[in-house]
């Protein structure tokens, strides 16, 4: 079965640079979520989109922005990168109907290293 | 505000032993979802189970079982006859139950389970 696809899998950036992470949800899923997981930490919710509209907002820094496109894929844009942004970034997707309603399935993550 | 507490930071058992991972949650919502996810050393987050707050029926799936008790705000996870492949970090998580269904998960700190051969 198709899963959530994230790209790139690994990304190395310098301080103050920008980064764009991409997420392709499971087919027919209408909701995407972004999470940040620091080393040895639990995942922290950043933001979610339902039918291309922002739905819920967590602890997303003002330097970060995200959107969901007409094909339901999503991008997380990160500017003025700081050393503390080094983390594993997960995208998850879910659908709002059916028996698997609202179950979030996660991608493999993008490991961002800021040097 | 929502909160999930996994008091066991790390558990180490010998293969074939049974092990229970504890999860206690706090929420003001009357309807909510509870989840367990597994994060093996490879790093991905694997969905294990979701329960609705109005469904307290316990569930068994192979060697895995879950005990949901609303009265004590707990959602514990038991692995029977543990195997080395069960070694991973296990996260308990909570989310609101809304019509839109796009609410973020609040995770516990995770329990690192080590199964020794």
PDB file of C-alpha atoms in Angstrom:
ATOM      1  CA  UNK A   1       0.000   0.000   0.000  1.00  0.00           C
ATOM      2  CA  UNK A   2       1.158   3.513  -0.773  1.00  0.00           C
ATOM      3  CA  UNK A   3       2.577   5.459   2.147  1.00  0.00           C
ATOM      4  CA  UNK A   4       3.367   9.073   2.910  1.00  0.00           C
ATOM      5  CA  UNK A   5       6.344  10.213   0.855  1.00  0.00           C
ATOM      6  CA  UNK A   6       8.730  12.845   2.160  1.00  0.00           C
ATOM      7  CA  UNK A   7      11.589  14.465   0.323  1.00  0.00           C
ATOM      8  CA  UNK A   8      14.411  14.924   0.704  1.00  0.00           C
ATOM      9  CA  UNK A   9      15.278  12.273   3.275  1.00  0.00           C
ATOM     10  CA  UNK A  10      18.350  14.165   4.405  1.00  0.00           C
ATOM     11  CA  UNK A  11      19.209  17.846   4.149  1.00  0.00           C
ATOM     12  CA  UNK A  12      22.248  19.778   5.281  1.00  0.00           C
ATOM     13  CA  UNK A  13      22.074  23.566   5.484  1.00  0.00           C
ATOM     14  CA  UNK A  14      24.116  26.413   6.898  1.00  0.00           C
ATOM     15  CA  UNK A  15      22.837  28.864   9.502  1.00  0.00           C
ATOM     16  CA  UNK A  16      20.597  31.597   8.066  1.00  0.00           C
ATOM     17  CA  UNK A  17      19.837  29.575   4.925  1.00  0.00           C
ATOM     18  CA  UNK A  18      16.370  28.459   3.856  1.00  0.00           C
ATOM     19  CA  UNK A  19      14.998  24.944   3.401  1.00  0.00           C
ATOM     20  CA  UNK A  20      11.903  23.470   1.802  1.00  0.00           C
ATOM     21  CA  UNK A  21      10.563  20.075   2.799  1.00  0.00           C
ATOM     22  CA  UNK A  22       7.971  18.273   0.706  1.00  0.00           C
ATOM     23  CA  UNK A  23       5.267  15.814   1.645  1.00  0.00           C
ATOM     24  CA  UNK A  24       3.055  13.679  -0.577  1.00  0.00           C
ATOM     25  CA  UNK A  25       0.131  12.187   1.384  1.00  0.00           C
ATOM     26  CA  UNK A  26      -1.384   8.764   0.970  1.00  0.00           C
ATOM     27  CA  UNK A  27      -3.757   8.819  -2.043  1.00  0.00           C
ATOM     28  CA  UNK A  28      -7.273  10.055  -1.139  1.00  0.00           C
ATOM     29  CA  UNK A  29      -6.074  11.497   2.168  1.00  0.00           C
ATOM     30  CA  UNK A  30      -7.244  15.091   2.538  1.00  0.00           C
ATOM     31  CA  UNK A  31      -5.311  16.208   5.618  1.00  0.00           C
ATOM     32  CA  UNK A  32      -1.614  16.681   6.232  1.00  0.00           C
ATOM     33  CA  UNK A  33       0.284  17.415   9.420  1.00  0.00           C
ATOM     34  CA  UNK A  34       3.853  18.498  10.160  1.00  0.00           C
ATOM     35  CA  UNK A  35       5.835  17.519  13.246  1.00  0.00           C
ATOM     36  CA  UNK A  36       9.348  18.271  14.514  1.00  0.00           C
ATOM     37  CA  UNK A  37      11.292  15.734  16.578  1.00  0.00           C
ATOM     38  CA  UNK A  38      14.525  16.824  18.228  1.00  0.00           C
ATOM     39  CA  UNK A  39      17.141  14.257  19.290  1.00  0.00           C
ATOM     40  CA  UNK A  40      15.774  12.087  22.094  1.00  0.00           C
ATOM     41  CA  UNK A  41      12.529  14.067  22.155  1.00  0.00           C
ATOM     42  CA  UNK A  42       8.902  13.337  21.379  1.00  0.00           C
ATOM     43  CA  UNK A  43       7.426  14.691  18.144  1.00  0.00           C
ATOM     44  CA  UNK A  44       6.039  18.221  18.459  1.00  0.00           C
ATOM     45  CA  UNK A  45       3.068  19.231  16.322  1.00  0.00           C
ATOM     46  CA  UNK A  46       3.721  22.220  14.070  1.00  0.00           C
ATOM     47  CA  UNK A  47       0.735  22.735  11.763  1.00  0.00           C
ATOM     48  CA  UNK A  48      -1.994  20.938   9.815  1.00  0.00           C
ATOM     49  CA  UNK A  49      -4.043  21.491   6.680  1.00  0.00           C
ATOM     50  CA  UNK A  50      -7.459  20.143   5.725  1.00  0.00           C
ATOM     51  CA  UNK A  51      -8.619  20.536   2.137  1.00  0.00           C
ATOM     52  CA  UNK A  52      -5.835  23.063   1.505  1.00  0.00           C
ATOM     53  CA  UNK A  53      -6.827  25.310   4.405  1.00  0.00           C
ATOM     54  CA  UNK A  54      -4.815  25.659   7.612  1.00  0.00           C
ATOM     55  CA  UNK A  55      -6.696  23.734  10.263  1.00  0.00           C
ATOM     56  CA  UNK A  56      -4.699  23.530  13.498  1.00  0.00           C
ATOM     57  CA  UNK A  57      -1.543  25.275  14.622  1.00  0.00           C
ATOM     58  CA  UNK A  58       0.981  24.111  17.161  1.00  0.00           C
ATOM     59  CA  UNK A  59       4.415  25.347  18.092  1.00  0.00           C
ATOM     60  CA  UNK A  60       5.498  26.461  14.645  1.00  0.00           C
ATOM     61  CA  UNK A  61       8.084  29.285  14.680  1.00  0.00           C
ATOM     62  CA  UNK A  62       7.257  32.451  12.749  1.00  0.00           C
ATOM     63  CA  UNK A  63      10.269  31.681  10.513  1.00  0.00           C
ATOM     64  CA  UNK A  64       8.437  28.605   9.238  1.00  0.00           C
ATOM     65  CA  UNK A  65       5.474  28.544   6.890  1.00  0.00           C
ATOM     66  CA  UNK A  66       3.587  25.773   5.165  1.00  0.00           C
ATOM     67  CA  UNK A  67       0.866  25.219   2.629  1.00  0.00           C
ATOM     68  CA  UNK A  68      -1.123  22.455   1.007  1.00  0.00           C
ATOM     69  CA  UNK A  69      -1.533  22.501  -2.750  1.00  0.00           C
ATOM     70  CA  UNK A  70      -4.408  21.521  -5.042  1.00  0.00           C
ATOM     71  CA  UNK A  71      -2.964  17.992  -5.462  1.00  0.00           C
ATOM     72  CA  UNK A  72      -2.907  17.729  -1.623  1.00  0.00           C
ATOM     73  CA  UNK A  73       0.869  17.651  -1.338  1.00  0.00           C
ATOM     74  CA  UNK A  74       2.330  19.992   1.244  1.00  0.00           C
ATOM     75  CA  UNK A  75       5.532  21.962   1.661  1.00  0.00           C
ATOM     76  CA  UNK A  76       7.165  23.251   4.835  1.00  0.00           C
ATOM     77  CA  UNK A  77       9.314  26.324   4.232  1.00  0.00           C
ATOM     78  CA  UNK A  78      11.937  27.194   6.808  1.00  0.00           C
ATOM     79  CA  UNK A  79      13.881  30.451   6.692  1.00  0.00           C
ATOM     80  CA  UNK A  80      16.764  31.951   8.681  1.00  0.00           C
ATOM     81  CA  UNK A  81      17.726  28.486   9.860  1.00  0.00           C
ATOM     82  CA  UNK A  82      19.194  28.163  13.336  1.00  0.00           C
ATOM     83  CA  UNK A  83      21.290  25.391  14.864  1.00  0.00           C
ATOM     84  CA  UNK A  84      18.279  24.464  17.015  1.00  0.00           C
ATOM     85  CA  UNK A  85      16.239  23.660  13.922  1.00  0.00           C
ATOM     86  CA  UNK A  86      18.308  20.510  13.440  1.00  0.00           C
ATOM     87  CA  UNK A  87      15.758  17.736  13.869  1.00  0.00           C
ATOM     88  CA  UNK A  88      13.734  15.031  12.201  1.00  0.00           C
ATOM     89  CA  UNK A  89      10.698  16.508  10.448  1.00  0.00           C
ATOM     90  CA  UNK A  90       7.735  14.239   9.943  1.00  0.00           C
ATOM     91  CA  UNK A  91       4.757  14.659   7.715  1.00  0.00           C
ATOM     92  CA  UNK A  92       1.601  12.652   8.391  1.00  0.00           C
ATOM     93  CA  UNK A  93      -1.644  12.317   6.486  1.00  0.00           C
ATOM     94  CA  UNK A  94      -5.168  11.206   7.325  1.00  0.00           C
ATOM     95  CA  UNK A  95      -8.625  11.121   5.845  1.00  0.00           C
ATOM     96  CA  UNK A  96     -11.821  12.456   7.360  1.00  0.00           C
ATOM     97  CA  UNK A  97     -14.077   9.554   6.394  1.00  0.00           C
ATOM     98  CA  UNK A  98     -14.233   5.782   6.577  1.00  0.00           C
ATOM     99  CA  UNK A  99     -13.133   3.379   9.269  1.00  0.00           C
ATOM    100  CA  UNK A 100      -9.582   4.760   9.313  1.00  0.00           C
ATOM    101  CA  UNK A 101     -10.931   8.263   9.832  1.00  0.00           C
ATOM    102  CA  UNK A 102      -8.484  10.630  11.516  1.00  0.00           C
ATOM    103  CA  UNK A 103      -5.698   8.061  11.922  1.00  0.00           C
ATOM    104  CA  UNK A 104      -2.424   9.842  11.186  1.00  0.00           C
ATOM    105  CA  UNK A 105       0.042   7.825   9.124  1.00  0.00           C
ATOM    106  CA  UNK A 106       3.583   9.123   9.143  1.00  0.00           C
ATOM    107  CA  UNK A 107       6.216   9.393   6.470  1.00  0.00           C
ATOM    108  CA  UNK A 108       9.820   8.295   7.029  1.00  0.00           C
ATOM    109  CA  UNK A 109      10.840  11.855   7.894  1.00  0.00           C
ATOM    110  CA  UNK A 110      13.379  14.384   6.660  1.00  0.00           C
ATOM    111  CA  UNK A 111      16.499  14.705   8.763  1.00  0.00           C
ATOM    112  CA  UNK A 112      17.623  18.335   8.709  1.00  0.00           C
ATOM    113  CA  UNK A 113      21.086  19.243   9.920  1.00  0.00           C
ATOM    114  CA  UNK A 114      21.942  22.930  10.318  1.00  0.00           C
ATOM    115  CA  UNK A 115      25.672  23.620  10.511  1.00  0.00           C
TER     116      UNK A 115
ATOM    117  CA  UNK B   1      -4.545  21.876  27.754  1.00  0.00           C
ATOM    118  CA  UNK B   2      -3.772  18.303  26.890  1.00  0.00           C
ATOM    119  CA  UNK B   3      -1.003  16.282  28.475  1.00  0.00           C
ATOM    120  CA  UNK B   4       0.263  12.724  28.087  1.00  0.00           C
ATOM    121  CA  UNK B   5       2.523  11.157  30.688  1.00  0.00           C
ATOM    122  CA  UNK B   6       4.624   8.075  30.115  1.00  0.00           C
ATOM    123  CA  UNK B   7       6.380   7.683  33.433  1.00  0.00           C
ATOM    124  CA  UNK B   8       8.592   4.794  32.307  1.00  0.00           C
ATOM    125  CA  UNK B   9      11.535   6.305  30.449  1.00  0.00           C
ATOM    126  CA  UNK B  10      13.186   2.972  29.749  1.00  0.00           C
ATOM    127  CA  UNK B  11      12.221  -0.660  30.325  1.00  0.00           C
ATOM    128  CA  UNK B  12      14.537  -3.608  29.797  1.00  0.00           C
ATOM    129  CA  UNK B  13      13.255  -7.188  29.824  1.00  0.00           C
ATOM    130  CA  UNK B  14      14.463 -10.543  28.638  1.00  0.00           C
ATOM    131  CA  UNK B  15      12.891 -12.021  25.538  1.00  0.00           C
ATOM    132  CA  UNK B  16       9.600 -13.884  26.101  1.00  0.00           C
ATOM    133  CA  UNK B  17       8.710 -11.858  29.171  1.00  0.00           C
ATOM    134  CA  UNK B  18       5.463  -9.880  29.198  1.00  0.00           C
ATOM    135  CA  UNK B  19       5.787  -6.115  29.513  1.00  0.00           C
ATOM    136  CA  UNK B  20       3.292  -3.303  30.104  1.00  0.00           C
ATOM    137  CA  UNK B  21       3.850   0.283  29.025  1.00  0.00           C
ATOM    138  CA  UNK B  22       1.906   2.853  31.004  1.00  0.00           C
ATOM    139  CA  UNK B  23       0.162   5.929  29.628  1.00  0.00           C
ATOM    140  CA  UNK B  24      -1.818   8.503  31.617  1.00  0.00           C
ATOM    141  CA  UNK B  25      -3.485  11.443  29.927  1.00  0.00           C
ATOM    142  CA  UNK B  26      -5.142  14.731  30.824  1.00  0.00           C
ATOM    143  CA  UNK B  27      -7.717  16.571  28.739  1.00  0.00           C
ATOM    144  CA  UNK B  28     -10.719  18.833  29.259  1.00  0.00           C
ATOM    145  CA  UNK B  29     -12.385  17.463  26.138  1.00  0.00           C
ATOM    146  CA  UNK B  30     -15.217  14.994  26.584  1.00  0.00           C
ATOM    147  CA  UNK B  31     -14.447  13.353  23.250  1.00  0.00           C
ATOM    148  CA  UNK B  32     -10.926  12.559  22.134  1.00  0.00           C
ATOM    149  CA  UNK B  33      -8.717   9.977  20.480  1.00  0.00           C
ATOM    150  CA  UNK B  34      -5.875   7.994  22.032  1.00  0.00           C
ATOM    151  CA  UNK B  35      -3.075   6.411  20.017  1.00  0.00           C
ATOM    152  CA  UNK B  36       0.028   4.291  20.354  1.00  0.00           C
ATOM    153  CA  UNK B  37       2.910   4.601  17.895  1.00  0.00           C
ATOM    154  CA  UNK B  38       6.133   2.601  17.636  1.00  0.00           C
ATOM    155  CA  UNK B  39       9.443   4.188  16.630  1.00  0.00           C
ATOM    156  CA  UNK B  40      12.070   1.532  15.869  1.00  0.00           C
ATOM    157  CA  UNK B  41      15.786   2.395  15.605  1.00  0.00           C
ATOM    158  CA  UNK B  42      15.301   3.138  11.902  1.00  0.00           C
ATOM    159  CA  UNK B  43      13.317   6.216  12.957  1.00  0.00           C
ATOM    160  CA  UNK B  44       9.925   5.957  11.311  1.00  0.00           C
ATOM    161  CA  UNK B  45       6.714   6.288  13.335  1.00  0.00           C
ATOM    162  CA  UNK B  46       4.474   3.260  12.977  1.00  0.00           C
ATOM    163  CA  UNK B  47       0.784   3.452  13.881  1.00  0.00           C
ATOM    164  CA  UNK B  48      -0.340   0.683  16.254  1.00  0.00           C
ATOM    165  CA  UNK B  49      -3.819   1.557  17.533  1.00  0.00           C
ATOM    166  CA  UNK B  50      -6.413   4.309  17.914  1.00  0.00           C
ATOM    167  CA  UNK B  51      -9.250   4.372  20.480  1.00  0.00           C
ATOM    168  CA  UNK B  52     -12.191   6.770  20.717  1.00  0.00           C
ATOM    169  CA  UNK B  53     -12.975   8.166  24.150  1.00  0.00           C
ATOM    170  CA  UNK B  54     -16.483   6.689  24.062  1.00  0.00           C
ATOM    171  CA  UNK B  55     -15.233   3.176  23.312  1.00  0.00           C
ATOM    172  CA  UNK B  56     -13.664   1.601  26.403  1.00  0.00           C
ATOM    173  CA  UNK B  57     -13.571  -1.887  25.006  1.00  0.00           C
ATOM    174  CA  UNK B  58     -10.137  -3.432  25.374  1.00  0.00           C
ATOM    175  CA  UNK B  59      -8.417  -4.680  22.255  1.00  0.00           C
ATOM    176  CA  UNK B  60      -6.094  -7.542  21.449  1.00  0.00           C
ATOM    177  CA  UNK B  61      -4.036  -7.884  18.280  1.00  0.00           C
ATOM    178  CA  UNK B  62      -1.752 -10.886  18.303  1.00  0.00           C
ATOM    179  CA  UNK B  63       0.796 -10.390  21.094  1.00  0.00           C
ATOM    180  CA  UNK B  64      -0.361  -6.800  21.655  1.00  0.00           C
ATOM    181  CA  UNK B  65      -3.210  -5.737  23.929  1.00  0.00           C
ATOM    182  CA  UNK B  66      -4.482  -2.393  25.126  1.00  0.00           C
ATOM    183  CA  UNK B  67      -6.366  -1.532  28.309  1.00  0.00           C
ATOM    184  CA  UNK B  68      -8.321   1.748  28.201  1.00  0.00           C
ATOM    185  CA  UNK B  69      -9.768   2.948  31.520  1.00  0.00           C
ATOM    186  CA  UNK B  70     -11.499   6.304  31.406  1.00  0.00           C
ATOM    187  CA  UNK B  71     -11.972   6.330  35.191  1.00  0.00           C
ATOM    188  CA  UNK B  72      -8.204   6.496  35.707  1.00  0.00           C
ATOM    189  CA  UNK B  73      -7.390   8.314  32.436  1.00  0.00           C
ATOM    190  CA  UNK B  74      -5.076   5.520  31.418  1.00  0.00           C
ATOM    191  CA  UNK B  75      -4.398   3.708  28.161  1.00  0.00           C
ATOM    192  CA  UNK B  76      -1.836   0.984  28.866  1.00  0.00           C
ATOM    193  CA  UNK B  77      -0.155  -1.248  26.314  1.00  0.00           C
ATOM    194  CA  UNK B  78       0.940  -4.828  26.999  1.00  0.00           C
ATOM    195  CA  UNK B  79       3.231  -6.956  24.862  1.00  0.00           C
ATOM    196  CA  UNK B  80       2.970 -10.666  25.613  1.00  0.00           C
ATOM    197  CA  UNK B  81       5.936 -12.976  25.016  1.00  0.00           C
ATOM    198  CA  UNK B  82       8.177 -10.088  23.947  1.00  0.00           C
ATOM    199  CA  UNK B  83      10.619 -10.503  21.075  1.00  0.00           C
ATOM    200  CA  UNK B  84      13.849  -8.703  20.180  1.00  0.00           C
ATOM    201  CA  UNK B  85      12.047  -7.059  17.235  1.00  0.00           C
ATOM    202  CA  UNK B  86       9.776  -5.296  19.736  1.00  0.00           C
ATOM    203  CA  UNK B  87      12.729  -3.151  20.823  1.00  0.00           C
ATOM    204  CA  UNK B  88      11.782   0.433  20.026  1.00  0.00           C
ATOM    205  CA  UNK B  89      10.540   3.681  21.523  1.00  0.00           C
ATOM    206  CA  UNK B  90       6.790   3.578  22.068  1.00  0.00           C
ATOM    207  CA  UNK B  91       4.756   6.780  22.142  1.00  0.00           C
ATOM    208  CA  UNK B  92       1.294   7.291  23.543  1.00  0.00           C
ATOM    209  CA  UNK B  93      -0.579  10.242  21.997  1.00  0.00           C
ATOM    210  CA  UNK B  94      -3.836  12.171  22.356  1.00  0.00           C
ATOM    211  CA  UNK B  95      -5.879  14.365  20.043  1.00  0.00           C
ATOM    212  CA  UNK B  96      -9.193  16.166  20.130  1.00  0.00           C
ATOM    213  CA  UNK B  97     -12.166  14.663  18.369  1.00  0.00           C
ATOM    214  CA  UNK B  98     -13.537  17.253  16.001  1.00  0.00           C
ATOM    215  CA  UNK B  99     -15.517  17.129  12.813  1.00  0.00           C
ATOM    216  CA  UNK B 100     -12.597  18.413  10.769  1.00  0.00           C
ATOM    217  CA  UNK B 101     -10.248  15.800  12.160  1.00  0.00           C
ATOM    218  CA  UNK B 102      -7.112  17.818  11.545  1.00  0.00           C
ATOM    219  CA  UNK B 103      -6.008  18.279  15.136  1.00  0.00           C
ATOM    220  CA  UNK B 104      -2.388  17.696  15.976  1.00  0.00           C
ATOM    221  CA  UNK B 105      -1.313  14.905  18.285  1.00  0.00           C
ATOM    222  CA  UNK B 106       0.061  15.557  21.750  1.00  0.00           C
ATOM    223  CA  UNK B 107       2.697  12.908  22.420  1.00  0.00           C
ATOM    224  CA  UNK B 108       4.076  11.566  25.655  1.00  0.00           C
ATOM    225  CA  UNK B 109       7.863  11.535  26.135  1.00  0.00           C
ATOM    226  CA  UNK B 110       8.011   7.925  25.022  1.00  0.00           C
ATOM    227  CA  UNK B 111       9.155   4.679  26.645  1.00  0.00           C
ATOM    228  CA  UNK B 112      12.322   3.084  25.323  1.00  0.00           C
ATOM    229  CA  UNK B 113      11.720  -0.659  25.390  1.00  0.00           C
ATOM    230  CA  UNK B 114      14.764  -2.931  25.235  1.00  0.00           C
ATOM    231  CA  UNK B 115      14.229  -6.636  24.711  1.00  0.00           C
ATOM    232  CA  UNK B 116      17.346  -8.624  25.501  1.00  0.00           C
ATOM    233  CA  UNK B 117      17.883 -12.003  23.850  1.00  0.00           C
TER     234      UNK B 117
END
